[in-house]
CSV table of C-alpha atoms and ligand atoms in Angstrom, one decimal:
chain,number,residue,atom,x,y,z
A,1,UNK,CA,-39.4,-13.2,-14.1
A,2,UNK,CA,-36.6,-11.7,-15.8
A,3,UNK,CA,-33.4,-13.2,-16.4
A,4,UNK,CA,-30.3,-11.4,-16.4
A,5,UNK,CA,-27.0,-13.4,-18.8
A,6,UNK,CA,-23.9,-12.7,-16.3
A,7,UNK,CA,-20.6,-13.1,-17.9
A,8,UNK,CA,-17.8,-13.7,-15.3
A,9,UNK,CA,-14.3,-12.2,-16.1
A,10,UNK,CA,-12.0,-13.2,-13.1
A,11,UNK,CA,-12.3,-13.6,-9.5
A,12,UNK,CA,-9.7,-12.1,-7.4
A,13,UNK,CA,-9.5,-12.8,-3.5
A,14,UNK,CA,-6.1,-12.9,-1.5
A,15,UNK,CA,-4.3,-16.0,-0.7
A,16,UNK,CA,-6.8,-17.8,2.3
A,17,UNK,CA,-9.8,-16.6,0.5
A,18,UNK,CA,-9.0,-18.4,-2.7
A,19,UNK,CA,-8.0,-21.3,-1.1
A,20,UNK,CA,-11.4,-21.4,0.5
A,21,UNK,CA,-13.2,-20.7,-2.5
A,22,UNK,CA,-11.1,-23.3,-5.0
A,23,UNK,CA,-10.9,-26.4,-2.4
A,24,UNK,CA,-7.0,-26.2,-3.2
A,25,UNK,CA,-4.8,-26.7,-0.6
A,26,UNK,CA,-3.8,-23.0,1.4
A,27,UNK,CA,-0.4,-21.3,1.1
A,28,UNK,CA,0.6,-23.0,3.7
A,29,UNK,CA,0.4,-26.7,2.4
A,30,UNK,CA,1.7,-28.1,-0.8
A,31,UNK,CA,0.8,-27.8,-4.3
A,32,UNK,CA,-0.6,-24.6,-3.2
A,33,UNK,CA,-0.2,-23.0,-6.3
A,34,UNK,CA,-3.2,-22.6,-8.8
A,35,UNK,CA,-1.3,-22.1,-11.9
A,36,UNK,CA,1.8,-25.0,-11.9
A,37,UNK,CA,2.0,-28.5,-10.4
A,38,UNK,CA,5.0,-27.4,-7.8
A,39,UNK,CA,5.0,-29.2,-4.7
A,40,UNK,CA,6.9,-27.5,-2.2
A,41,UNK,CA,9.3,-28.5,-0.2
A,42,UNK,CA,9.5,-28.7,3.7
A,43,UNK,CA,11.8,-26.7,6.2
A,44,UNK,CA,13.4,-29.0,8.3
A,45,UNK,CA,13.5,-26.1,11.1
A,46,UNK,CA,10.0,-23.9,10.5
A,47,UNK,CA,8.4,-26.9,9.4
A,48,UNK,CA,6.4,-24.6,6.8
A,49,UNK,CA,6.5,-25.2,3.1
A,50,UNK,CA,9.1,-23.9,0.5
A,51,UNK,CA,8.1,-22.5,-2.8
A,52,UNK,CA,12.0,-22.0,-3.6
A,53,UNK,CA,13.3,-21.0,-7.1
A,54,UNK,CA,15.8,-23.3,-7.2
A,55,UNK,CA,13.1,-26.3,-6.8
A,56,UNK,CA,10.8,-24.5,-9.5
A,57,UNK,CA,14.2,-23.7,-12.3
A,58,UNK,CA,15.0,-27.5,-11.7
A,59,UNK,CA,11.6,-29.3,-11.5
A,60,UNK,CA,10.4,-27.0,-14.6
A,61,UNK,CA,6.6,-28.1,-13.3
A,62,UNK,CA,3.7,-28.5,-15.4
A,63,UNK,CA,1.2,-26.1,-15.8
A,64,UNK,CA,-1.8,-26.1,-13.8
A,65,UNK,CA,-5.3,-27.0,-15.8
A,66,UNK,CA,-8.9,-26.9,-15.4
A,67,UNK,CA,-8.8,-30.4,-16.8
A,68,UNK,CA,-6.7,-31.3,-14.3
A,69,UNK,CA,-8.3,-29.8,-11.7
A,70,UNK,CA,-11.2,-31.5,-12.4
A,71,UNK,CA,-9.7,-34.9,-12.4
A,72,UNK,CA,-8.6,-34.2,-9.5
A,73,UNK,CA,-10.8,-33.6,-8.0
A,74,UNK,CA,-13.3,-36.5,-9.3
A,75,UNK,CA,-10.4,-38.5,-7.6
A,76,UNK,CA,-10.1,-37.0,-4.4
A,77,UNK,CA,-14.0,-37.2,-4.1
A,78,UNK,CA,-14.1,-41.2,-4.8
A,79,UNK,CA,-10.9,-41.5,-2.8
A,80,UNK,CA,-11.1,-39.1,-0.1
A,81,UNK,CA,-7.8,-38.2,-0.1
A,82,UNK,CA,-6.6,-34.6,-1.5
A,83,UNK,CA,-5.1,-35.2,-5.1
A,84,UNK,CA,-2.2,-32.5,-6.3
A,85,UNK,CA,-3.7,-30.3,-3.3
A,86,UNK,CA,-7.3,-30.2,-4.4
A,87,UNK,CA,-9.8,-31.4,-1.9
A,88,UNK,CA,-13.1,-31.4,-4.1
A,89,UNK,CA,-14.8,-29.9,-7.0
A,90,UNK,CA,-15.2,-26.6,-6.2
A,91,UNK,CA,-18.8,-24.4,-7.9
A,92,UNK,CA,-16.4,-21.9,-9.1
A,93,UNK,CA,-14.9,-24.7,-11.5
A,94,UNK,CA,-18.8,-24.8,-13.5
A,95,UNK,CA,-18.4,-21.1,-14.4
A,96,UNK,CA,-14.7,-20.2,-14.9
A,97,UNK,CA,-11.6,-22.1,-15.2
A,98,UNK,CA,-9.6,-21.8,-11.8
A,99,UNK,CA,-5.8,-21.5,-13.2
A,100,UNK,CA,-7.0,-18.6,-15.6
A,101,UNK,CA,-9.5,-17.1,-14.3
A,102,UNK,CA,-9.3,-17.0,-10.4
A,103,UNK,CA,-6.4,-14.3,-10.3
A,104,UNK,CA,-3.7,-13.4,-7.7
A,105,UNK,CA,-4.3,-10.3,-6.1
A,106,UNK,CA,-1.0,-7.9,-6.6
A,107,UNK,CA,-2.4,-5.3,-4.1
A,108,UNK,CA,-2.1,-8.1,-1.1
A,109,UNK,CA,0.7,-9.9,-2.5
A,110,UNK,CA,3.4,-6.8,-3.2
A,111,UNK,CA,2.1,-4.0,-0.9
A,112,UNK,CA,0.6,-6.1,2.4
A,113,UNK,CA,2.9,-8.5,1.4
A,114,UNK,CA,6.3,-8.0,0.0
A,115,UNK,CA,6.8,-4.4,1.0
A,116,UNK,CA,6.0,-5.0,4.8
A,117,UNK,CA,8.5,-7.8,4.6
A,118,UNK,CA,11.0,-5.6,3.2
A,119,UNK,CA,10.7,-2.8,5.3
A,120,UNK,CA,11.3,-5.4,8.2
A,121,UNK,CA,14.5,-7.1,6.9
A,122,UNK,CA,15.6,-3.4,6.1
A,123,UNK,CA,14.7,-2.5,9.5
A,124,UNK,CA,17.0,-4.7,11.2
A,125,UNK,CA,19.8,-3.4,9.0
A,126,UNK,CA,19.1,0.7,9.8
A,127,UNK,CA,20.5,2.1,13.1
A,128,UNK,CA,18.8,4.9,14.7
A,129,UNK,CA,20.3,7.7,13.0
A,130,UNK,CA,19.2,6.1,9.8
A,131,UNK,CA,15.4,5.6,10.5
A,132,UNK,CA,15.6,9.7,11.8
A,133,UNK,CA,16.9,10.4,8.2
A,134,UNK,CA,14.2,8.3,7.0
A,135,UNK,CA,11.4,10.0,8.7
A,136,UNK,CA,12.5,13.4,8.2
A,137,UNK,CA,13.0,12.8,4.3
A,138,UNK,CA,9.4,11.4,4.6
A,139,UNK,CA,8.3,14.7,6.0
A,140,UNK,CA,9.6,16.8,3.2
A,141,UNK,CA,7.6,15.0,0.4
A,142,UNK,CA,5.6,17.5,-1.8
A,143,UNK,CA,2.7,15.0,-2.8
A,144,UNK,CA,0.6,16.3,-6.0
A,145,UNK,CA,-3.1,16.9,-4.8
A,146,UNK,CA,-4.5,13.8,-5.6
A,147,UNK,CA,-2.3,11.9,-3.1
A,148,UNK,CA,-4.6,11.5,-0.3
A,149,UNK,CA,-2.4,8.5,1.9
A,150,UNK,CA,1.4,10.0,3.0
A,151,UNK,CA,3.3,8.0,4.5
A,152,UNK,CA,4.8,9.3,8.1
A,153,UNK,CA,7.0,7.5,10.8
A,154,UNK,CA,9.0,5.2,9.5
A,155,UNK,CA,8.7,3.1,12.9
A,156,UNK,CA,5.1,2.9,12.9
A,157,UNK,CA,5.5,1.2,8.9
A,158,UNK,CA,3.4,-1.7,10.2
A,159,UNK,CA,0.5,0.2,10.9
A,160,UNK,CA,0.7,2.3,7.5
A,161,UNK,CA,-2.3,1.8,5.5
A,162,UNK,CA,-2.5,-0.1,2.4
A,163,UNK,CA,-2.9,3.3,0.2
A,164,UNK,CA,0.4,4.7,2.4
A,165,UNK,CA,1.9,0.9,1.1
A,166,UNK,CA,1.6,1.9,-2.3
A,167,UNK,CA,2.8,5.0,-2.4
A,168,UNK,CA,5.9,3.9,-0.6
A,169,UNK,CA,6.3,1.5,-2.5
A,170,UNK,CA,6.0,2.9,-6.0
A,171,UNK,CA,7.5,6.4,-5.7
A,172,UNK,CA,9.6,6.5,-2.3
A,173,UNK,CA,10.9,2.9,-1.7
A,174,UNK,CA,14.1,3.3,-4.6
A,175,UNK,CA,14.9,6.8,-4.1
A,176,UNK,CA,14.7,6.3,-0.1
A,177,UNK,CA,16.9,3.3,-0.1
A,178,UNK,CA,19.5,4.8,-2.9
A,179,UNK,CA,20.5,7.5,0.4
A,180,UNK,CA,20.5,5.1,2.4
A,181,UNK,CA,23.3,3.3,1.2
A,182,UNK,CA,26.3,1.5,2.4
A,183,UNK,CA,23.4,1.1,5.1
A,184,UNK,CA,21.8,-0.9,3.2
A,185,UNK,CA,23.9,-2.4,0.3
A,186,UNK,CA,24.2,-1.7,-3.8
A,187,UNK,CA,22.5,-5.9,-4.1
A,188,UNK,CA,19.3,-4.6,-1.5
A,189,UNK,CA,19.4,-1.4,-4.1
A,190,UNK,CA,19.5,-3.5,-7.5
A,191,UNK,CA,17.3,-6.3,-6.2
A,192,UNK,CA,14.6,-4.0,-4.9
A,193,UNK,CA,14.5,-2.2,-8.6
A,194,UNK,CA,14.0,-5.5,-9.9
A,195,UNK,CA,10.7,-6.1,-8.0
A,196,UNK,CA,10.1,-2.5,-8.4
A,197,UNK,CA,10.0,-1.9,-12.3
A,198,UNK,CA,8.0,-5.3,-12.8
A,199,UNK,CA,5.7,-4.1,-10.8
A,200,UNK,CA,5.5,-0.8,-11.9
A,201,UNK,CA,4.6,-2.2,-15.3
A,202,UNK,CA,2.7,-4.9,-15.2
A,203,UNK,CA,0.4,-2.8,-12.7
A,204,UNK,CA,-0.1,-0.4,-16.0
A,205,UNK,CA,1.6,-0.8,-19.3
A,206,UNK,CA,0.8,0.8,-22.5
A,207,UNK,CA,2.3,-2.2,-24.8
A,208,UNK,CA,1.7,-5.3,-24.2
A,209,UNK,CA,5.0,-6.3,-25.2
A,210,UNK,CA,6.4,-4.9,-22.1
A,211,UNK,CA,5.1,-7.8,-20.2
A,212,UNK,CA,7.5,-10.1,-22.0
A,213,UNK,CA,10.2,-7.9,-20.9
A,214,UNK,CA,9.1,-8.2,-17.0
A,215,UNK,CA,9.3,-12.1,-16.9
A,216,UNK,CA,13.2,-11.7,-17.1
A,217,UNK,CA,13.0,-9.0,-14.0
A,218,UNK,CA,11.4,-11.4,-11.8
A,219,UNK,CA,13.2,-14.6,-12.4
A,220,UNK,CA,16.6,-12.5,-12.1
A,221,UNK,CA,14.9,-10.7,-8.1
A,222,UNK,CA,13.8,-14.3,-7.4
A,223,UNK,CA,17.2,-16.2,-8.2
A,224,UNK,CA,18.8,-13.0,-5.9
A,225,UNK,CA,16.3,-13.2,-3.8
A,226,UNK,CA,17.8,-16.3,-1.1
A,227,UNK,CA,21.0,-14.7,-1.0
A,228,UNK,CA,20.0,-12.1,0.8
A,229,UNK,CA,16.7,-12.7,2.7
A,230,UNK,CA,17.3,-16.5,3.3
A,231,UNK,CA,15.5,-19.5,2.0
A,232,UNK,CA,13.1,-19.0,4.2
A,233,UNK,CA,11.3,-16.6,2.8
A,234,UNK,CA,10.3,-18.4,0.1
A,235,UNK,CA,7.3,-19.1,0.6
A,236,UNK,CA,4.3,-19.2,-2.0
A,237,UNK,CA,3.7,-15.9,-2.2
A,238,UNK,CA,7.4,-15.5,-3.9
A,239,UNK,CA,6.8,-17.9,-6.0
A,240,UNK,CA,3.4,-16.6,-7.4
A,241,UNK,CA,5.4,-13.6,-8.8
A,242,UNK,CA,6.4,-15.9,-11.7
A,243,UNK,CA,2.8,-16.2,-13.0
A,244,UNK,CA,1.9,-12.3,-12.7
A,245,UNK,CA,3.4,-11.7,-16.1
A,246,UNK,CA,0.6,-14.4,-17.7
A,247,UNK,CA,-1.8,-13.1,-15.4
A,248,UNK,CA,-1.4,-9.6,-17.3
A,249,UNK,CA,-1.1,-11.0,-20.6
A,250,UNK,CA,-4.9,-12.6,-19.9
A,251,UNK,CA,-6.3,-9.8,-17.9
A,252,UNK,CA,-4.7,-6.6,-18.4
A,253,UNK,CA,-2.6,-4.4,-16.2
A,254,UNK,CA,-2.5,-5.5,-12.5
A,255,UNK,CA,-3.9,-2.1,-11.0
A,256,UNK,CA,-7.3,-2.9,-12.9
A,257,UNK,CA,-8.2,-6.5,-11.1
A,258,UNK,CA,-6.7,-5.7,-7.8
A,259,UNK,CA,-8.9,-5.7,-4.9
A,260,UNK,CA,-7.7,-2.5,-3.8
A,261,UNK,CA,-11.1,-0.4,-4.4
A,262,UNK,CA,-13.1,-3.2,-3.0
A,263,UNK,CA,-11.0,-3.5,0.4
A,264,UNK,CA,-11.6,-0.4,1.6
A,265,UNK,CA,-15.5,-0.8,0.2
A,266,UNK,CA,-15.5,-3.9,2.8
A,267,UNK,CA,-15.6,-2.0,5.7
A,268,UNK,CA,-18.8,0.1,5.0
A,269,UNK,CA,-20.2,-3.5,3.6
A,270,UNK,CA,-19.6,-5.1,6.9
A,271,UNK,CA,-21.8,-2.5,9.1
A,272,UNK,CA,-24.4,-3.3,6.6
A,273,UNK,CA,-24.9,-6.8,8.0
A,274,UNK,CA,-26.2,-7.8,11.5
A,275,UNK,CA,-25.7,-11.4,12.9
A,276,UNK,CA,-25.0,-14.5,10.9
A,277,UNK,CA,-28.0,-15.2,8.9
A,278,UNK,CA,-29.1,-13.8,5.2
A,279,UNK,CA,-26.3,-11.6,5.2
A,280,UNK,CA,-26.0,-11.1,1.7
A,281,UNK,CA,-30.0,-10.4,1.3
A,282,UNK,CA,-29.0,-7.4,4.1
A,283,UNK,CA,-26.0,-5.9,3.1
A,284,UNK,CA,-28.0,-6.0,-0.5
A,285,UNK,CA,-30.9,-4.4,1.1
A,286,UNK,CA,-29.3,-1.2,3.2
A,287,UNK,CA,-27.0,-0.9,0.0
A,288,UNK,CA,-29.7,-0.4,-1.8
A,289,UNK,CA,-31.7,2.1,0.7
A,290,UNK,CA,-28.4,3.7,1.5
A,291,UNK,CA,-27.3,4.7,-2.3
A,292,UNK,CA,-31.4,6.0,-2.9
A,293,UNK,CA,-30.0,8.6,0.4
A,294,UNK,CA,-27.2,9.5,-1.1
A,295,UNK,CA,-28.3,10.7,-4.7
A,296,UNK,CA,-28.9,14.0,-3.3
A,297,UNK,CA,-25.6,14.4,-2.0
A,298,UNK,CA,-24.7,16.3,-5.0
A,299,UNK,CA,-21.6,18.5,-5.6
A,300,UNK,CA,-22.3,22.1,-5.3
A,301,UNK,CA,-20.9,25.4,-7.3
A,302,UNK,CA,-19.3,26.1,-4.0
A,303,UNK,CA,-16.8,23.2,-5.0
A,304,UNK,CA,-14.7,24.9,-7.8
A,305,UNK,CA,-15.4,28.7,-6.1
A,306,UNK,CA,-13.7,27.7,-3.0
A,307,UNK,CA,-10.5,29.3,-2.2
A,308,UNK,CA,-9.1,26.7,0.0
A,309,UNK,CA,-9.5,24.3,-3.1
A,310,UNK,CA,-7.5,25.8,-5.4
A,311,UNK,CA,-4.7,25.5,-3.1
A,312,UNK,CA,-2.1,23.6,-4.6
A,313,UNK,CA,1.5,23.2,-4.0
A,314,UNK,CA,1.8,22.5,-8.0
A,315,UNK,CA,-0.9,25.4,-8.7
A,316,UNK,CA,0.7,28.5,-9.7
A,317,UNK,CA,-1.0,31.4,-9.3
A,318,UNK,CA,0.4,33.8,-11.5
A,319,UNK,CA,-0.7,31.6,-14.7
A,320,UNK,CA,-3.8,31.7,-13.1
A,321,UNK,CA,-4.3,35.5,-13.3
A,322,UNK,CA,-2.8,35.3,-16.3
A,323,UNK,CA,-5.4,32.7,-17.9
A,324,UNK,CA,-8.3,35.0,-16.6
A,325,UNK,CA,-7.1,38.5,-18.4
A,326,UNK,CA,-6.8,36.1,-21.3
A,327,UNK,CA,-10.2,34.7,-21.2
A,328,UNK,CA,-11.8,38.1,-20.2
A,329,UNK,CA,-10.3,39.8,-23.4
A,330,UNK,CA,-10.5,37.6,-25.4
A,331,UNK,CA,-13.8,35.8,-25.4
A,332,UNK,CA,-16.1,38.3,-22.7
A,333,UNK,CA,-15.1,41.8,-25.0
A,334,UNK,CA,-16.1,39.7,-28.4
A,335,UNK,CA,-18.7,37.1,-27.9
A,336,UNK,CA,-20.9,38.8,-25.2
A,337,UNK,CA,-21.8,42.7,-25.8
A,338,UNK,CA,-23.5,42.9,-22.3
A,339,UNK,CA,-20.3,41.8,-20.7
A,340,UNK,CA,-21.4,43.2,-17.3
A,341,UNK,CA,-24.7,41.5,-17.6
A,342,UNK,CA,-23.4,38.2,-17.7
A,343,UNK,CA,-20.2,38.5,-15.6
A,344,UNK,CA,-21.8,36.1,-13.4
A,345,UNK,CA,-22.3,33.5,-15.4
A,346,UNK,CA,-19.1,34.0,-17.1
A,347,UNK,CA,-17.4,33.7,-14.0
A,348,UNK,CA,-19.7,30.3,-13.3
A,349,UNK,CA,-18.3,29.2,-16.6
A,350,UNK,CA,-14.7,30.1,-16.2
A,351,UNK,CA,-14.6,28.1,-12.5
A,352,UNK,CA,-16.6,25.1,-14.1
A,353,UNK,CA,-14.5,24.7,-17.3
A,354,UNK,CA,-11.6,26.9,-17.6
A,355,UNK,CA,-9.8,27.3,-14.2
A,356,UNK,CA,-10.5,23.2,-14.4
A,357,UNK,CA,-9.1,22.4,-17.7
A,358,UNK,CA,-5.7,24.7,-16.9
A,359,UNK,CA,-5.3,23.3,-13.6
A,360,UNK,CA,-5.4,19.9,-15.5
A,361,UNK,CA,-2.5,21.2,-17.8
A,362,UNK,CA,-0.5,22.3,-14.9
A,363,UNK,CA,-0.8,18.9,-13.0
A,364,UNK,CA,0.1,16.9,-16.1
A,365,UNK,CA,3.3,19.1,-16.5
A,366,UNK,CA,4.1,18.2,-13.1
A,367,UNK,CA,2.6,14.7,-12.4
A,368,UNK,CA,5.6,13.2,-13.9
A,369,UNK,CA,7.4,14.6,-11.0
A,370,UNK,CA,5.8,12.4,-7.9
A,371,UNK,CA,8.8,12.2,-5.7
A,372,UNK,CA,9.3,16.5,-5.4
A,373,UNK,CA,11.7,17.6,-2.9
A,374,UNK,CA,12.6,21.0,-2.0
A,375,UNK,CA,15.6,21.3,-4.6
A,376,UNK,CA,13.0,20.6,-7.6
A,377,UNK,CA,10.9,23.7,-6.9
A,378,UNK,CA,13.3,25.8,-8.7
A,379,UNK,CA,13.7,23.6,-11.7
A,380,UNK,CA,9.6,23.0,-11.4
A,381,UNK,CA,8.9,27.0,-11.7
A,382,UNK,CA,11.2,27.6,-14.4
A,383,UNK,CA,9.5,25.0,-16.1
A,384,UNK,CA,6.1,26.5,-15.9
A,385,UNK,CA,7.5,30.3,-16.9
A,386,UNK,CA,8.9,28.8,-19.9
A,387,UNK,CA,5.3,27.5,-20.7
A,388,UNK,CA,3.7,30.3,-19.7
A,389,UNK,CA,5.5,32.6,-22.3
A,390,UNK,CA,4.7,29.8,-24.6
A,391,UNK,CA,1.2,30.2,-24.1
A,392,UNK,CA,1.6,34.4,-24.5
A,393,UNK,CA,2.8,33.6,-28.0
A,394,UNK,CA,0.1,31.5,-29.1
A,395,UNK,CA,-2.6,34.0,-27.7
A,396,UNK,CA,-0.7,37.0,-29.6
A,397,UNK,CA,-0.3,34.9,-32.9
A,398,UNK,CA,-4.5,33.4,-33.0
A,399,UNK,CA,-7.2,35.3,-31.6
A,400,UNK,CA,-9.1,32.2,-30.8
A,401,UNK,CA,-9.3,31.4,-27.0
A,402,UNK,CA,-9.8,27.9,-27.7
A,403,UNK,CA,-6.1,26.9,-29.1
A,404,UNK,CA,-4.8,27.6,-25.9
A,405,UNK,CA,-6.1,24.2,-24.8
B,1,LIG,ZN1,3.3,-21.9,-9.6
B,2,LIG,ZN1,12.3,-22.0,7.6
């Protein structure tokens, strides 16, 4: 028998999942939260529970332990009464420590969450003539290549998929609702950017400093954030913002523990299983079977020879042509005497490596530049001209191929 030593970073499940898994109380009861000791308070009309930031800025609760968890627990077990919303000692609580370790999921929390929500309120605040603007703003976006979800219809928003979410959310949310204005109003605008560059960084920073900075965005959106969507919206999942900037400090950037790659693996998982019983020991066996199929489903040379491939609304052509003469003259006519001999390969070569690399350059220029309109396309050419005669310089002043890279 071989044994295997598993170390255990984090878990991360959305909000009825973890209650599940924890034994704390669900989002809907109190003490819900994993990481501080607030109750909640009750709606006397909804009758659901209140996670509001006034109750958190006054109460100022203690932070939630594993040590207390555990006593907790221990107590609700002799008692049989739940004990600061835990109901028992959970397995999980033997191998990690809940309030560090069990993380909040920012994928189902700001996208499924928040920005469906938002797009709701703003909804009843748009009138027709608006939401056509919208949509035919929408319809203009020039996405880079790599953007495979687009978001379309802003009336359908609640059908959108989780990758359309995010892209709305990160790159066409704040420059949507800045035209939209005095539809919806300069607080929506600045309260929104709020939410937005906190999220924006935590999901990936490169200084960890920054995180410090994002704790005063979020408790400035949620002190706004009654005044203009009501007390009611409260609820835990507005309060759990508050703890994403220790989250990040523990764990890293948000985008690297969401469960955003393993959602959309769920659904291929699920067909895997049949009935109710072993269903781990099946999905583990057709996983298995399934990725020993797949191996020869290997990338061909037809992928980086196709025309249709190269097609990119970023890719410009003329560089292109340019880049070939370049690596023609320069490498084929010095390194390779039998240059029609081995025009093949060289060609094999070039597609592999060089059309790759440049098209790499070209995207960076222009990844920067995710929300491209129509009126950019100017700016965006003259851009790449001016590095293109950059590039002629260099190849006149060194012979070598490789410093164009
Ligand atoms: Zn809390
Ligand atoms: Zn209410």
């Amino acid at each position: 028998i071989r044994k295997f030593n598993i170390d255990v970073r984090l878990v991360v499940a959305d909000l009825p999942a973890r209650a599940k898994i924890t034994f704390l109380n669900g989002h809907a009861g109190y003490y819900a939260c994993g990481n501080c000791l607030l109750e909640g308070s009750q709606c006397l009309r909804h009758r659901h529970i209140l996670y509001t930031w006034s109750d958190y800025s006054q109460a100022q609760p203690h932070i939630r332990t594993q040590e207390n968890i555990d006593s907790c627990a221990a107590y609700a077990e002799l008692s049989g009464k739940k004990s600061y919303g835990v109901h028992q000692s959970s397995p999980l609580s033997q191998i990690i420590s809940i309030p560090h370790q069990c993380v909040y999921d920012y994928f189902h929390l700001v996208y499924e969450g928040y920005m469906v929500m938002l797009l709701k309120e703003w909804k009843l605040l748009l009138k027709q003539v608006n939401i056509h603007y919208i949509d035919n703003l929408l319809n203009d976006v020039r996405y880079p290549h790599s953007f495979h979800r687009k978001p379309k219809d802003f009336n359908s928003f609640t059908q959108w998929k989780a990758g359309d979410l995010r892209t709305f959310f990160l790159y066409l949310a704040l420059p949507l609702i800045i035209r939209l204005q005095p539809a919806l109003s300069n607080k929506i605008v600045y309260h929104f950017s709020l939410l937005l560059i906190s999220v924006r960084t935590l999901r990936h920073f490169r200084r960890r400093h920054e995180i410090n900075n994002m704790k005063k965005f979020i408790h400035e959106y949620l002190k706004i954030f009654p005044s203009i969507y009501g007390r009611c919206r409260e609820l835990l999942s507005t309060h759990i913002l508050v703890h994403l900037p220790e989250q990040c400090i523990r764990h890293g950037g948000l985008s690297f523990h969401s469960m955003f790659t393993f959602e959309s693996q769920l659904h291929c998982l699920r067909k895997m299983g049949h009935g109710s019983k072993s269903l781990s020991k099946q999905i583990a066996f057709w996983y298995t079977i399934n990725k020993r199929l797949d191996t020869n489903n290997e990338y061909s040379i037809d992928l980086l020879t196709k025309q249709q491939l190269r097609y990119d609304i970023f890719f410009d052509e003329n560089i292109r042509i340019l880049h070939q003469q370049i690596y023609c003259h320069t490498v084929a006519s010095r390194v390779y005497t039998s240059f029609d001999l081995l025009l093949s390969s060289l060609f094999y070569y070039y597609h592999c490596f060089i059309n790759h690399s440049y098209h790499c350059l070209v995207f960076d220029m222009c990844a920067s530049n995710y929300y491209s309109q129509k009126q950019n396309i100017l700016s965006r050419k003259q851009y790449q001209s001016s590095q293109m005669s950059t590039y002629r310089s260099r190849v006149t002043t060194n012979d070598t191929v490789y410093s164009l890279y």
